[in-house]
Coordinates of C-alpha atoms in Angstrom, one line a residue:
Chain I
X26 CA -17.7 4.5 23.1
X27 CA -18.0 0.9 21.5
X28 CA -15.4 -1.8 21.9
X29 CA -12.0 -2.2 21.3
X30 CA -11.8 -4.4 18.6
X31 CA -8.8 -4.8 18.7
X32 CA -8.3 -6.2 21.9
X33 CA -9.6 -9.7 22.2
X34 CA -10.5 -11.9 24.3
X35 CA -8.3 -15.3 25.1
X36 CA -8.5 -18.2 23.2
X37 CA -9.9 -19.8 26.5
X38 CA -12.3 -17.0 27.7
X39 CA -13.7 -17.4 24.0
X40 CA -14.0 -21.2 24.4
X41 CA -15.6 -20.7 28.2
X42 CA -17.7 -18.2 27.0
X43 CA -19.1 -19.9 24.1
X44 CA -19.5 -23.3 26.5
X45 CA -21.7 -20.9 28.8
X46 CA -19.1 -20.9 31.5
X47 CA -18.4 -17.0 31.6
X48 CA -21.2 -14.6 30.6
X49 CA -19.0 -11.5 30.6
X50 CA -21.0 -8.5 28.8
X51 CA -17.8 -7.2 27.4
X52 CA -16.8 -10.4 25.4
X53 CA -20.5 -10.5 24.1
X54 CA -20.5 -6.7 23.4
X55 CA -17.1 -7.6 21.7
X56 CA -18.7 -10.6 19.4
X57 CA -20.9 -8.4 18.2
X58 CA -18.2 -6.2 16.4
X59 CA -15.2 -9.1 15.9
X60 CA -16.0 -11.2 13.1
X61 CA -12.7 -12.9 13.8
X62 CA -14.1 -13.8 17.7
X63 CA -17.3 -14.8 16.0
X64 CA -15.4 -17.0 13.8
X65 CA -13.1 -18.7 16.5
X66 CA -16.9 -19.6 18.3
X67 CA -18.3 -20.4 15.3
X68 CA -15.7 -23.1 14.4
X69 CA -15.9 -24.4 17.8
X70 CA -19.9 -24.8 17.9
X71 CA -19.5 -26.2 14.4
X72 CA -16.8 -28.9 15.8
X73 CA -19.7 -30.0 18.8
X74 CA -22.3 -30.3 15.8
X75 CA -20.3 -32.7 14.3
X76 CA -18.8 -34.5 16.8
X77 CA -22.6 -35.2 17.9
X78 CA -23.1 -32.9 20.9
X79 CA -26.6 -32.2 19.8
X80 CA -27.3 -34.6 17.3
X81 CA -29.4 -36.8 19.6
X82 CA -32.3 -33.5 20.3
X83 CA -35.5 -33.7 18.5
X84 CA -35.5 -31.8 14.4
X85 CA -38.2 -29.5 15.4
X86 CA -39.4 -26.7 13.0
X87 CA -36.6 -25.9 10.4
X88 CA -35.1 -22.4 11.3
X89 CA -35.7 -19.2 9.1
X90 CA -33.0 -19.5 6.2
X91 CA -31.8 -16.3 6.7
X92 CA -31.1 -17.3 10.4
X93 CA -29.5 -20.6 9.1
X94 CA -27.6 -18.7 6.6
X95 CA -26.4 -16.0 9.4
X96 CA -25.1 -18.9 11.5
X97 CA -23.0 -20.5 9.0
X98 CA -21.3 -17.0 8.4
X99 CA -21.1 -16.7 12.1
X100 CA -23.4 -13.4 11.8
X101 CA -26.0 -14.9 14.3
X102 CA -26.5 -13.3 17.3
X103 CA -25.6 -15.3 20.4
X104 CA -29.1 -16.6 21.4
X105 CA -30.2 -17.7 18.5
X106 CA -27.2 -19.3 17.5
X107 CA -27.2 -22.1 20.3
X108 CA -30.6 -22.6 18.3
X109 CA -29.9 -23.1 15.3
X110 CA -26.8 -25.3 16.3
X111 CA -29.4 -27.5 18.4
X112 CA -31.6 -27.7 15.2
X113 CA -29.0 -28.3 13.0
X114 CA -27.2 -30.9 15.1
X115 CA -30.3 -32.9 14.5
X116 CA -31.0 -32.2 11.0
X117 CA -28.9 -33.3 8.1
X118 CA -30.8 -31.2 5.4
X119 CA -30.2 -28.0 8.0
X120 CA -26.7 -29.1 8.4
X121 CA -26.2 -29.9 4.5
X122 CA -27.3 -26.0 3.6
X123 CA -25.3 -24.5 6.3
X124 CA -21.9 -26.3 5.5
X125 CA -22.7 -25.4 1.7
X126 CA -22.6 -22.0 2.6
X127 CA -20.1 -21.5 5.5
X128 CA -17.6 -23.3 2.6
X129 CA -18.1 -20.9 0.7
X130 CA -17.7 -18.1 2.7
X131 CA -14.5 -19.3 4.5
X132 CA -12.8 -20.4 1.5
X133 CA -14.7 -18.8 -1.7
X134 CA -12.1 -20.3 -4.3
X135 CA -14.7 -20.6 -6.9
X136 CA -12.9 -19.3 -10.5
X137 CA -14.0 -15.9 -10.9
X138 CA -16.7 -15.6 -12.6
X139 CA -16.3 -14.7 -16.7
X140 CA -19.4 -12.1 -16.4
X141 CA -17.8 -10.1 -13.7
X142 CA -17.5 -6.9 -15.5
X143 CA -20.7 -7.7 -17.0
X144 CA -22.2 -8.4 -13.7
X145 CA -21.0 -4.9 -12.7
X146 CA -22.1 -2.9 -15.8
X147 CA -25.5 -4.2 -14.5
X148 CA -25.2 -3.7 -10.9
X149 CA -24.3 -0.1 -11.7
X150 CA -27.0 0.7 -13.6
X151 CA -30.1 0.0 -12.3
X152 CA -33.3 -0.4 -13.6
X153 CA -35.7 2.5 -12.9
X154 CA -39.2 1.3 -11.2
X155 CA -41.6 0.8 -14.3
X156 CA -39.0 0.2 -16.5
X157 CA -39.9 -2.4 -19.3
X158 CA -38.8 -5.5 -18.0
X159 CA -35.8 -6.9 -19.7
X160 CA -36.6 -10.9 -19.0
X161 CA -38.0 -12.5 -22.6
X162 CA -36.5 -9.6 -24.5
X163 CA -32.7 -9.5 -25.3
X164 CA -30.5 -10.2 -22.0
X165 CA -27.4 -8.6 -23.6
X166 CA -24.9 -8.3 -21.0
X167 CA -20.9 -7.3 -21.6
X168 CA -18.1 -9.3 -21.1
X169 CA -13.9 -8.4 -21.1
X170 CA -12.1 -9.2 -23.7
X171 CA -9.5 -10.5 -21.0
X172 CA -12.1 -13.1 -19.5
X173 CA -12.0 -15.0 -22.4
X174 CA -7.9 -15.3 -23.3
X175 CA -9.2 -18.2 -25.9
X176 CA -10.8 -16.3 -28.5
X177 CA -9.2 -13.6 -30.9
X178 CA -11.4 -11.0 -32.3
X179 CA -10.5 -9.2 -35.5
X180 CA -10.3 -5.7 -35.5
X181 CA -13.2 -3.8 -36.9
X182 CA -13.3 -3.5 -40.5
X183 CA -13.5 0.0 -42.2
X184 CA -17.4 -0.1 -43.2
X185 CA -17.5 0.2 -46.9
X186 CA -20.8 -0.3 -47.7
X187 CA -24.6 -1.3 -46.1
X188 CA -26.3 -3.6 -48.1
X189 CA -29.1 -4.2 -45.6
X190 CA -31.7 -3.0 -43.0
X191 CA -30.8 -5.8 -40.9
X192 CA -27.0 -4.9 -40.4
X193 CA -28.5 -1.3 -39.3
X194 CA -30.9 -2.7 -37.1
X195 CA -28.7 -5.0 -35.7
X196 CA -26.5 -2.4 -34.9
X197 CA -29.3 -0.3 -33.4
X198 CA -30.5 -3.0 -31.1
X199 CA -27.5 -3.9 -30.0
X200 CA -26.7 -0.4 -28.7
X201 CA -29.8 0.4 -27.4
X202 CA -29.5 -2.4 -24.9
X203 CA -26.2 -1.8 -23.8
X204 CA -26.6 1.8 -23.6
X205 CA -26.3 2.2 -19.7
X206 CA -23.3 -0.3 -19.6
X207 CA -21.7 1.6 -23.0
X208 CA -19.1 3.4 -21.2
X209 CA -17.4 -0.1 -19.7
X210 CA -17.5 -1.9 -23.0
X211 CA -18.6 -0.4 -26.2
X212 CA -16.7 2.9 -27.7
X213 CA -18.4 2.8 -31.3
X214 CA -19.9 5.8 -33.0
X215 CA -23.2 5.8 -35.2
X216 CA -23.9 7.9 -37.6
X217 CA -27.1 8.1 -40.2
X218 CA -24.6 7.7 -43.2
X219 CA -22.5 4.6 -43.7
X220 CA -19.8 6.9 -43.6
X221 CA -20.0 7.4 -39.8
X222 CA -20.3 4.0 -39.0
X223 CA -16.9 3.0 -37.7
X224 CA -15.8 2.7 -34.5
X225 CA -14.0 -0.1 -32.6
X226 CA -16.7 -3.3 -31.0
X227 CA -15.4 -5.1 -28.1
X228 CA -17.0 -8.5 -27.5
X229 CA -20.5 -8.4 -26.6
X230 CA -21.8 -11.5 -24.8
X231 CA -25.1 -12.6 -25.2
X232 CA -27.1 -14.4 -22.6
X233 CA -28.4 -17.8 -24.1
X234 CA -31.5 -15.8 -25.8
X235 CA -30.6 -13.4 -27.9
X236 CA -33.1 -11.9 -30.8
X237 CA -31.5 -11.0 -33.8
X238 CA -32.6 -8.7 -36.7
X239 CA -31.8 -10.6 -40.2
X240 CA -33.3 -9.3 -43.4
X241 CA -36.7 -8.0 -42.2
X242 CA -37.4 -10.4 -39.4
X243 CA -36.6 -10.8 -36.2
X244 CA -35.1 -14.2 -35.1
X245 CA -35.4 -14.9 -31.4
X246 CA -32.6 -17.4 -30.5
X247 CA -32.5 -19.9 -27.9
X248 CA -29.7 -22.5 -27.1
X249 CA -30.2 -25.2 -25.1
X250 CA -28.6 -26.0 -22.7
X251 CA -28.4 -23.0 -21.7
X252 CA -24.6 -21.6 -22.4
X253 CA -23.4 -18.4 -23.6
X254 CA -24.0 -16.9 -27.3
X255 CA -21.1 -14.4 -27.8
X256 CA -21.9 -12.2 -30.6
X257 CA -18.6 -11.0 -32.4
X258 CA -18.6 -8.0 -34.3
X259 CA -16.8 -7.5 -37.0
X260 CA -17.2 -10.8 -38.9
X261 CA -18.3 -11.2 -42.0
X262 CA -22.4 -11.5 -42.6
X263 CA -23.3 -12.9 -45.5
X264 CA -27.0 -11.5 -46.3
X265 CA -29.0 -12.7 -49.4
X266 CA -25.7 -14.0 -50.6
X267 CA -24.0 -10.6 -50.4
X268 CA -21.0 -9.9 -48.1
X269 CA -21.6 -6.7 -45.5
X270 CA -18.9 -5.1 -44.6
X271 CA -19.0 -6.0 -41.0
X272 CA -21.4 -8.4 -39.4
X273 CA -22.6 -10.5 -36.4
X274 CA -21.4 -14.2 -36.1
X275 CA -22.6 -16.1 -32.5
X276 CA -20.1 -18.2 -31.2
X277 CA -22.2 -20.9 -29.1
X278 CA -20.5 -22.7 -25.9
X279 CA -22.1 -26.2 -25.9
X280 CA -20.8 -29.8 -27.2
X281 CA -22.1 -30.2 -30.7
X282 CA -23.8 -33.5 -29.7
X283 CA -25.2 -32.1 -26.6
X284 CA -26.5 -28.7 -27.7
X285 CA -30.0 -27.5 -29.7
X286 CA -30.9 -24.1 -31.1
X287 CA -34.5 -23.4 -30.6
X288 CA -35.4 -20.2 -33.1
X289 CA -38.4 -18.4 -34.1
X290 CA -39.0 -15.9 -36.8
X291 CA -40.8 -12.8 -35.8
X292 CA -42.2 -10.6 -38.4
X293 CA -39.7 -7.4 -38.0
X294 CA -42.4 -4.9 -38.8
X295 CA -46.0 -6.2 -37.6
X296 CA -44.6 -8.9 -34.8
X297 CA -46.6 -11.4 -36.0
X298 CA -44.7 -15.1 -35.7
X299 CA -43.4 -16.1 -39.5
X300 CA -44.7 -19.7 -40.4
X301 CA -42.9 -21.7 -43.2
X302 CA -39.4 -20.1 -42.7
X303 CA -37.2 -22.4 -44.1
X304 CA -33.7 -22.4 -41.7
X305 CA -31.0 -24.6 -41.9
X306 CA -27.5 -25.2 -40.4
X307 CA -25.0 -26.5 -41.7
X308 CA -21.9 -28.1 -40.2
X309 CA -18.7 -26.0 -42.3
X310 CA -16.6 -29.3 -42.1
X311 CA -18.6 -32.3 -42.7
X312 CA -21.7 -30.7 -44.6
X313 CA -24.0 -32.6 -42.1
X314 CA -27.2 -30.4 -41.6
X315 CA -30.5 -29.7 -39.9
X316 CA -32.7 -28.3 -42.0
X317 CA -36.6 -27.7 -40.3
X318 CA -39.5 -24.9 -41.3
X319 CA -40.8 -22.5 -38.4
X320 CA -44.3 -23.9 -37.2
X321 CA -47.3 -21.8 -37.4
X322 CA -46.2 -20.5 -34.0
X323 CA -42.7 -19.0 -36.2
X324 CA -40.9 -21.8 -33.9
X325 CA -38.1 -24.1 -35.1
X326 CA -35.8 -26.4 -33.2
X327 CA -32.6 -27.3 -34.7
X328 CA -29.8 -29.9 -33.8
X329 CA -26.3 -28.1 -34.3
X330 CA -24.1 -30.0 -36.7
X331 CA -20.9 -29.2 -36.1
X332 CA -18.6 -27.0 -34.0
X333 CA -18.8 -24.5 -37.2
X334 CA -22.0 -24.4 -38.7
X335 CA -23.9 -21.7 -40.7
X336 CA -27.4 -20.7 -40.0
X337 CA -29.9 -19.8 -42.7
X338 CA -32.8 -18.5 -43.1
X339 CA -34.0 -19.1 -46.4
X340 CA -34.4 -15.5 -48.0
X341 CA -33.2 -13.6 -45.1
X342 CA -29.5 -14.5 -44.6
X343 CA -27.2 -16.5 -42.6
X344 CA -25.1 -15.9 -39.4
X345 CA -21.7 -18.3 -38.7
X346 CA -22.3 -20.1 -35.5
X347 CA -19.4 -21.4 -34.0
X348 CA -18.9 -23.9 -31.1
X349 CA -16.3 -23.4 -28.8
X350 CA -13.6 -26.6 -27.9
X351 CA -14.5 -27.7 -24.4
Chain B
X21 CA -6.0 -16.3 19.0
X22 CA -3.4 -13.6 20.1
X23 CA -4.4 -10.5 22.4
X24 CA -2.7 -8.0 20.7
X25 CA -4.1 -9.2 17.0
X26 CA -5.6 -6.7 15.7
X27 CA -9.1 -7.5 13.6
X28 CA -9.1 -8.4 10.2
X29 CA -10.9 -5.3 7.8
X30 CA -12.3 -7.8 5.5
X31 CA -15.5 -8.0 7.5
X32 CA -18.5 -5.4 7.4
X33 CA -19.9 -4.4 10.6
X34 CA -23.4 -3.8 10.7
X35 CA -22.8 -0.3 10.6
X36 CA -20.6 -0.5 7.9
X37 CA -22.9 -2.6 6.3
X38 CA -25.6 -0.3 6.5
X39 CA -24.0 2.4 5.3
X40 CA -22.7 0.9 2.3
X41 CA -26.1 -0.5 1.1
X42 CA -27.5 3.0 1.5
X43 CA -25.1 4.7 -0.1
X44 CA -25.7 1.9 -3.1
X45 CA -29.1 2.7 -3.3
X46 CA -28.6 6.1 -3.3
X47 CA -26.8 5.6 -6.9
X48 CA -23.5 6.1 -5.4
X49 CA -21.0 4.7 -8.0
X50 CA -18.5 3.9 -5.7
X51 CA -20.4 2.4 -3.0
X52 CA -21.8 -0.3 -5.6
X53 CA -18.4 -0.9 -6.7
X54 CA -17.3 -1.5 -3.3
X55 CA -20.3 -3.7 -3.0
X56 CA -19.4 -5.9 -5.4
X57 CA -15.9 -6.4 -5.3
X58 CA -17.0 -7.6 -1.4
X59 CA -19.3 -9.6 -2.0
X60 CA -18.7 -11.2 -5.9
X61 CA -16.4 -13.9 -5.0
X62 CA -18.7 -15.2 -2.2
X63 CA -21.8 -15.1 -4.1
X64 CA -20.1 -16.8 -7.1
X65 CA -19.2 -19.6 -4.8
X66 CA -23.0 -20.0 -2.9
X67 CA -24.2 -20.5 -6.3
X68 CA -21.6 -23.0 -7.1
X69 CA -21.5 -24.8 -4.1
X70 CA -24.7 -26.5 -5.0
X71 CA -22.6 -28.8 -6.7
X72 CA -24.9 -29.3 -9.8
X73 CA -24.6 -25.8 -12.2
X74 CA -21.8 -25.6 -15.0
X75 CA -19.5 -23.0 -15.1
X76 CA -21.9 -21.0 -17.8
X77 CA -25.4 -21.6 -15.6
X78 CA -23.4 -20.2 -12.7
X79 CA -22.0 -16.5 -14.6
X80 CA -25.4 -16.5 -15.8
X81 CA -27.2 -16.8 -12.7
X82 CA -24.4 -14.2 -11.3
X83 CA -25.5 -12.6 -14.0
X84 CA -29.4 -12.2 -12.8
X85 CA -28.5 -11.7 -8.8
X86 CA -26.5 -8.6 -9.9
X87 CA -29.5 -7.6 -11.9
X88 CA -32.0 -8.6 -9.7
X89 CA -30.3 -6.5 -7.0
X90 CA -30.3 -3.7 -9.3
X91 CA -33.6 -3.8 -10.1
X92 CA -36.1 -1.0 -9.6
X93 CA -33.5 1.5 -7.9
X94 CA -32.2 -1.7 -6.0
X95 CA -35.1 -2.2 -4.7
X96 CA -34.6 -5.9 -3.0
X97 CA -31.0 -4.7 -2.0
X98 CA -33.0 -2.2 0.1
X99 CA -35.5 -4.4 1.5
X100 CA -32.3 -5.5 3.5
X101 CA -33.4 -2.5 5.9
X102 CA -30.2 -3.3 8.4
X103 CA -31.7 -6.4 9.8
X104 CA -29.9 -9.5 10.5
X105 CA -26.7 -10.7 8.4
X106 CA -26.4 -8.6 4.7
X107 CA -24.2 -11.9 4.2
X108 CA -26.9 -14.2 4.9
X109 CA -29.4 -11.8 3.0
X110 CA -27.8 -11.9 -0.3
X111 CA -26.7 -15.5 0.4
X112 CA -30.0 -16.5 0.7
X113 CA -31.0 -14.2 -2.3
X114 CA -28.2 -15.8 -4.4
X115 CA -29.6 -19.4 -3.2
X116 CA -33.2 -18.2 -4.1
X117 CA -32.3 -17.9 -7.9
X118 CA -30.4 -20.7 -7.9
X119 CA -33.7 -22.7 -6.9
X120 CA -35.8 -20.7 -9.4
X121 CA -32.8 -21.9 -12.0
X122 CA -33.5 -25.3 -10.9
X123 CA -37.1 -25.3 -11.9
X124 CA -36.8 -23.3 -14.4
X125 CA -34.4 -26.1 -16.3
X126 CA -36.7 -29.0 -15.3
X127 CA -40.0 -27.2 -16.7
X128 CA -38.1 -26.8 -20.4
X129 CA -36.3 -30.6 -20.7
X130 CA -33.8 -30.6 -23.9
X131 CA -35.2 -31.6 -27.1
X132 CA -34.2 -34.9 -27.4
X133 CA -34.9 -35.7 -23.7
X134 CA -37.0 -38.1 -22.3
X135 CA -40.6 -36.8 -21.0
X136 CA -40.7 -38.1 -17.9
X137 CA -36.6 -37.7 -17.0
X138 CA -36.3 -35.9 -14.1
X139 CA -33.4 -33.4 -14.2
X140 CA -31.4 -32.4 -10.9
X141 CA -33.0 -30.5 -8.7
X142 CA -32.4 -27.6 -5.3
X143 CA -31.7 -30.6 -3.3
X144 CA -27.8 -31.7 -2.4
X145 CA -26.0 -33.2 -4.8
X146 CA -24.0 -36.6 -4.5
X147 CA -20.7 -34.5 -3.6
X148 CA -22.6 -33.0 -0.8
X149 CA -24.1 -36.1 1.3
X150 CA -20.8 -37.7 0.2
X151 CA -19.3 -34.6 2.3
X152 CA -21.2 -34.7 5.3
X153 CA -20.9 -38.4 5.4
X154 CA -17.5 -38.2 5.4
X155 CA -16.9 -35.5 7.8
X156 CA -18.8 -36.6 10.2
X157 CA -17.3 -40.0 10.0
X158 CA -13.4 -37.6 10.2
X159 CA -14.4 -35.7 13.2
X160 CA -15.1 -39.2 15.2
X161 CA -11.7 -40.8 13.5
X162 CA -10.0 -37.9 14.0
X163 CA -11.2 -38.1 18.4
X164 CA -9.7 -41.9 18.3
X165 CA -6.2 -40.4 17.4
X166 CA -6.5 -38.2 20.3
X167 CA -4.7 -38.7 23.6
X168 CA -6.9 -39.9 26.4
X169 CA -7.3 -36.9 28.5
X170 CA -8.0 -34.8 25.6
X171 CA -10.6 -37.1 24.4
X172 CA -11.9 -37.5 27.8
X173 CA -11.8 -33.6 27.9
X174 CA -13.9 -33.2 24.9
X175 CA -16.1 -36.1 25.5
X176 CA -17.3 -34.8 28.5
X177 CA -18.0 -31.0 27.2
X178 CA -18.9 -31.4 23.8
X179 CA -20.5 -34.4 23.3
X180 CA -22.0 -35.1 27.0
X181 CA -22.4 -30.9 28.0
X182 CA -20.9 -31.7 31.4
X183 CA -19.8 -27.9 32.9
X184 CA -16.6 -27.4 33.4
X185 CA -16.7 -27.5 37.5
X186 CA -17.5 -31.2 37.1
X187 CA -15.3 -32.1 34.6
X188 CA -12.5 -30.3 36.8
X189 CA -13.9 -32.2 39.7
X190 CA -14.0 -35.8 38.0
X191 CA -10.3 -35.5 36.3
X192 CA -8.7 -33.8 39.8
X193 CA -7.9 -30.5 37.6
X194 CA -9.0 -26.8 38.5
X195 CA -11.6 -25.1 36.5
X196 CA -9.1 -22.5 34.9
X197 CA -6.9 -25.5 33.6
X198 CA -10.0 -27.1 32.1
X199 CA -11.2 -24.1 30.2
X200 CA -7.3 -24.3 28.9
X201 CA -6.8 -27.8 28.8
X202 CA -9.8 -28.5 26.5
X203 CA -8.8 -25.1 24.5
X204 CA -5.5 -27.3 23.3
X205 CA -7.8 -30.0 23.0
X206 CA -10.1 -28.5 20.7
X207 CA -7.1 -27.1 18.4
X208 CA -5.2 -31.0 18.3
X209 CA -9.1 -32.2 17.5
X210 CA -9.1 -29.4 14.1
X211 CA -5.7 -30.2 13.2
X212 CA -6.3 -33.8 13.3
X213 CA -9.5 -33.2 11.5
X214 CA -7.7 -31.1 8.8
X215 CA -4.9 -33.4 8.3
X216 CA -7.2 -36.3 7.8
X217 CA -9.7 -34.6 5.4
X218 CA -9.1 -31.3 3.1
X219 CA -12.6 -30.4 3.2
X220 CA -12.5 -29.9 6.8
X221 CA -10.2 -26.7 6.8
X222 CA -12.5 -25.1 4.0
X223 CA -15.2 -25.2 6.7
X224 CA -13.2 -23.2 9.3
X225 CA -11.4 -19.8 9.6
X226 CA -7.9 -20.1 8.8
X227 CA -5.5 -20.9 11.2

């Protein structure tokens, strides 16, 4: 029968038994299933450390991080945490690491993280061994409408007509990476005929590379720094001029003055890089504009004008890329 | 702490612990749920508490840990294997990334940046050697404001290891009223602490 957690020690057995004045196996058989005890111990070694009980002992080897870690979550056992707090009372660097993580775990008060659900779509779906790996390719990941209170999506227009391959391929892509994680964020129906294609989009958040099917290439989008493209589907997607009925339009999270989109064009059939591309954007308000040709490599970097600014691609179409307000 | 408190359930044992990470690599829905919503806000806040990633670098590296987790029929959640801390595992996975993060942003500078401008790296940030700095310097401020026999007390265990028979010896006490004595010490040393600098009570359990 294990111990009765629920019974604990005194505060001063705790204190003489962490001290090494009382070795009594059923406080240490208690420790190892009270992660309040271990807490009350842990606070009091981490009081000694810094009122420089140990601080004068030699560095020595650092500790394994996954000890060091243990310790400042009060998870180490009891011999190797007198260790650690020797090495640690000596070493700032030691001592820095711990006190970033026992903060943490003590009092996580971070905001919640906006990817949480995405985060979660992921976690629930893992990867199979020998799976293609996803890092290069698109790193699409879902987010809640609710995480970003800021923004208001329009509702899904009724699809009239498809102009394009792009808007189909688009489409395509886009559910065929979020096809594990569809069930959390995305209720849309596809159909072969234009007909079919309705269905209601929830925002779909992009990692900062996103590649994006427009008029028979394949653009492979890069911001930099890196901050969070957010496709939103159902605006409008102007393609060779022509209005779709529904489109993508990436909302970028940078300040305009700070932020570059690096690009390159990607033959969409043979995968061969697309030299000469002209692409532009355009700031909506002020008309300023970056205007560059891909490399031989398909590679362009462009400076983004404005909060609102419109991407081209010279003979391909154009996407609305939007900055967010800080 | 009180006798009859019973133990908060926010804690994994070790055999709750690993149970739960065999259940998630098993594909159990739940368990991986359950998984999470333990362990997301503490994650989120190891990869914040380097002091040096936005807002967006850190939901994207949350992003990757959740992924990398998942990975090949969570694979590296498995290599967990029950030993040691699961805590300490997936803090220092979560730390790990954050490093990788780090080079990865100073091998691609911005356009526009100088070559040779180094960008921040793993190290600790400004706010964190201002912390220790300054917590140090608290916990020694905070034993001046102490009454003499408590900062003899503490002096004498903490800081010179005497045992508690000597100490009892040198201030004419028994040893039971040392081991409480310097309990009450201890506590008016935290509070002081606390009440002198904020960061102090993020560092310890609550009281």
């Amino acid at each position: 029968m294990g111990p009765d957690l629920n019974r604990h020690p005194g505060a001063d057995a705790l204190s003489a038994f962490a001290d090494g004045e009382i070795a009594d196996p059923s406080v240490r058989e208690h420790l190892r299933g009270c992660a309040q005890c271990r807490a009350a111990i842990g606070d009091q070694r981490l009081l000694e450390v810094l009122l420089g009980r140990r601080r004068t002992a030699s560095v020595g080897p650092h500790p394994d991080e996954r000890e060091l870690l243990a310790w400042a979550v009060d998870e180490l056992d009891e011999t190797r945490a007198a260790a650690i707090a020797e090495h640690i009372g000596a070493c700032d660097r030691c001592l820095r690491e711990a006190l970033a993580v026992r903060r943490a775990h003590r009092n996580p008060t971070a905001p919640a993280p906006r990817v949480a659900e995405a985060a979660l779509a992921t976690f629930l779906a893992p990867t199979r061994q020998g799976d293609a790996p996803t890092q290069g390719v698109v790193r699409l990941v879902l987010d809640l409408l609710q995480a970003l209170p800021h923004l208001t999506f329009e509702p899904f227009p009724a699809p009239t007509s498809f102009a394009a391959d792009a808007q189909l391929s688009l489409e395509e892509n886009l559910l065929g990476q979020v096809t594990e994680a569809r069930d959390v964020a995305m209720h849309t129906r596809l159909g072969a005929a234009p007909a079919e294609r309705s269905g209601k989009y929830n925002p779909v958040r992009f990692a900062p590379r996103i590649e994006l099917p427009l008029g028979g290439l394949r653009l492979a989008l890069e911001l930099r720094p890196p901050r969070a493209l957010l496709a939103d589907l159902g605006r409008t997607l102007k393609l060779d001029g022509q209005e779709l009925a529904s489109g993508i339009a990436a909302r970028i999270y940078a300040q305009p003055e700070a932020c570059s989109l690096d690009l390159r064009a990607i033959d969409e059939r043979t995968g061969a890089p697309l030299a000469g591309v002209e692409v532009s954007l355009v700031a909506q308000a002020t008309g300023e504009h970056d205007v560059q040709c891909t490399d031989p490599d398909g590679r362009a970097s462009l400076q983004v004008p404005g909060a609102v600014s419109r991407l081209t691609v010279a003979g391909h179409g154009s996407v609305e890329v939007r900055l967010a307000p800080t | 702490m009180p006798d009859d408190e019973p133990c908060p359930q926010q804690h994994l044992t070790e055999e709750e612990a690993r149970r739960l990470v065999a259940r998630v690599t098993a594909r159990d829905p739940e368990a991986a749920r359950r998984f999470f919503a333990h362990f997301r806000e503490l994650l989120y806040s190891v990869l914040l508490s380097g002091g040096s990633l936005s807002r967006d670098e850190a939901d994207e590296l949350f992003q990757r840990l959740f992924e990398h987790l998942a990975k090949d029929d969570y694979y590296r959640l498995g290599q967990w294997q029950g030993r040691g801390s699961l805590t300490a595992y997936l803090c220092t996975i979560a730390r790990n990334l954050r490093r990788d993060y780090y080079r990865e942003r100073a091998r691609q500078p911005l356009p526009g940046d100088p070559p040779d401008e180094q960008l921040p790296g793993p190290g600790p940030g400004p706010a964190e050697t201002f912390d220790l700095e300054y917590l140090l310097e608290c916990a020694q401020q905070a034993m001046l404001r102490l009454r003499a026999r408590d900062q003899e007390l503490i002096r004498r265990v903490d800081i010179d290891g005497q045992r508690y028979r000597a100490v009892a010896a040198a201030l004419d006490m028994n040893e039971n009223s040392v081991a409480q004595a310097l309990h009450r010490a201890r506590a008016r040393l935290r509070a002081e602490c606390e009440r002198r600098c904020p960061g102090f009570a993020q560092l310890f359990a609550r009281s």
